[in-house]
Amino acid sequence: MDARRFPSFRLDGKVALVTGGSRGIGLAMACALAVHGANVVIASRKAVDLKKATEDVAGQGISLSWVQADVTDKESVQHMVNCVVEQHGRLDILVNNAGMNIRKPLIDIEEYDWNQVLDTNLKGIFLVGQAAAKQMIQQRSGKIINISSIFGGVGMPFQTSYAASKGGINQLTKVWASELAPYNINVNAIAPAYIRTPMTSAWLEDEERYRDIVKSTMLNRVGEPEDVAGPVVFLASDAANYITGHILYVDGGWTAK
Ligand code: NDP
């Protein structure tokens, strides 16, 4: 054993793209990557939110840049990846995070709802992953981190389209890991349980539901966006070089219970 060969958790000089980085889990992950040394670009649909997010975190000494993009639109996705590469010369880390949810009982789901969720959460992940992989294959290195959910593996009411999209993400994480391994590209997923963000805040306001969620969680609390920061830095770093095709549950023990 040679301790000098232990890999680093630092990300200095790496270039990262975080989709859905204007708020919630995406913004926390983007900040964590930047604090660990990466040059980070955040992307989402609303320029005004992206601008505000970068200004807010600048107050804490965190520097992010941004590009407007809609992950459901192939041209917009290619433009986003081109901007990152033009600005920084490469793309080392993709955090494929943009997502949404429409919670409804099975019998009430409209085709429009299904399409919205699947287009954003699954087609979006595919389009962004494909565009990033083309760049990473040229570089012969990269880290792709897809943001899944415990509902990719756990059955819960009212999550039909969301669970289908996240189950799909788990599968394409494994397929991409196998396909991209020869190019030194690691592909992993993070699967959080409930994290308090704009996506979940209204859902968590129901006191009975909130109590049930906390009761299902070994660590006895709902997660915060910062709880996903450590796992994403780890998977993006050289410390995770021998990990690929893995789904890392960040769930306070929910799925183990
Ligand atoms: P938020 O609603 O807080 O943030 C979602 C982000 O995605 C925003 O930046 C939003 O910006 C962006 N976004 C949505 N649609 C698109 C699109 N078509 N193109 C580009 N960007 C888009 O959600 P969370 O932070 O809670 O969730 C982030 C990820 O984590 C999602 O994939 C979610 O499924 C996953 N997750 C969340 C959990 C939770 O409990 N919060 C638990 C498990 C997983 P804009 O609308 O301006 O485009």
Coordinates of C-alpha atoms in Angstrom, one line a residue, residues 45 70-73 98-104 108-125 127 160-162 164-165:
R45 CA -35.0 27.1 -19.0
D70 CA -34.4 23.1 -22.4
V71 CA -33.4 19.5 -21.9
T72 CA -36.4 18.2 -23.9
D73 CA -35.1 20.0 -27.1
A98 CA -33.2 18.5 -14.5
G99 CA -36.5 17.0 -13.6
M100 CA -40.1 17.5 -12.7
N101 CA -43.1 15.5 -11.2
I102 CA -46.8 15.5 -11.7
R103 CA -48.4 13.4 -8.9
K104 CA -51.8 12.0 -9.7
D108 CA -56.5 10.7 -13.5
I109 CA -53.3 11.0 -15.4
E110 CA -53.7 12.7 -18.8
E111 CA -51.5 11.8 -21.8
Y112 CA -50.2 15.4 -21.5
D113 CA -49.0 14.7 -17.9
W114 CA -47.2 11.5 -18.9
N115 CA -45.5 13.2 -21.9
Q116 CA -44.3 16.1 -19.8
V117 CA -42.7 14.0 -17.1
L118 CA -41.2 11.4 -19.5
D119 CA -40.0 14.1 -21.9
T120 CA -38.2 16.0 -19.1
N121 CA -37.0 13.2 -16.9
L122 CA -36.1 10.5 -19.4
K123 CA -35.8 11.9 -22.9
G124 CA -34.0 14.9 -21.4
I125 CA -31.5 12.7 -19.5
L127 CA -30.4 13.9 -25.0
T160 CA -46.8 6.5 -12.2
S161 CA -45.0 8.7 -14.7
Y162 CA -42.3 9.8 -12.3
A164 CA -41.4 5.1 -14.8
S165 CA -39.0 7.8 -15.7

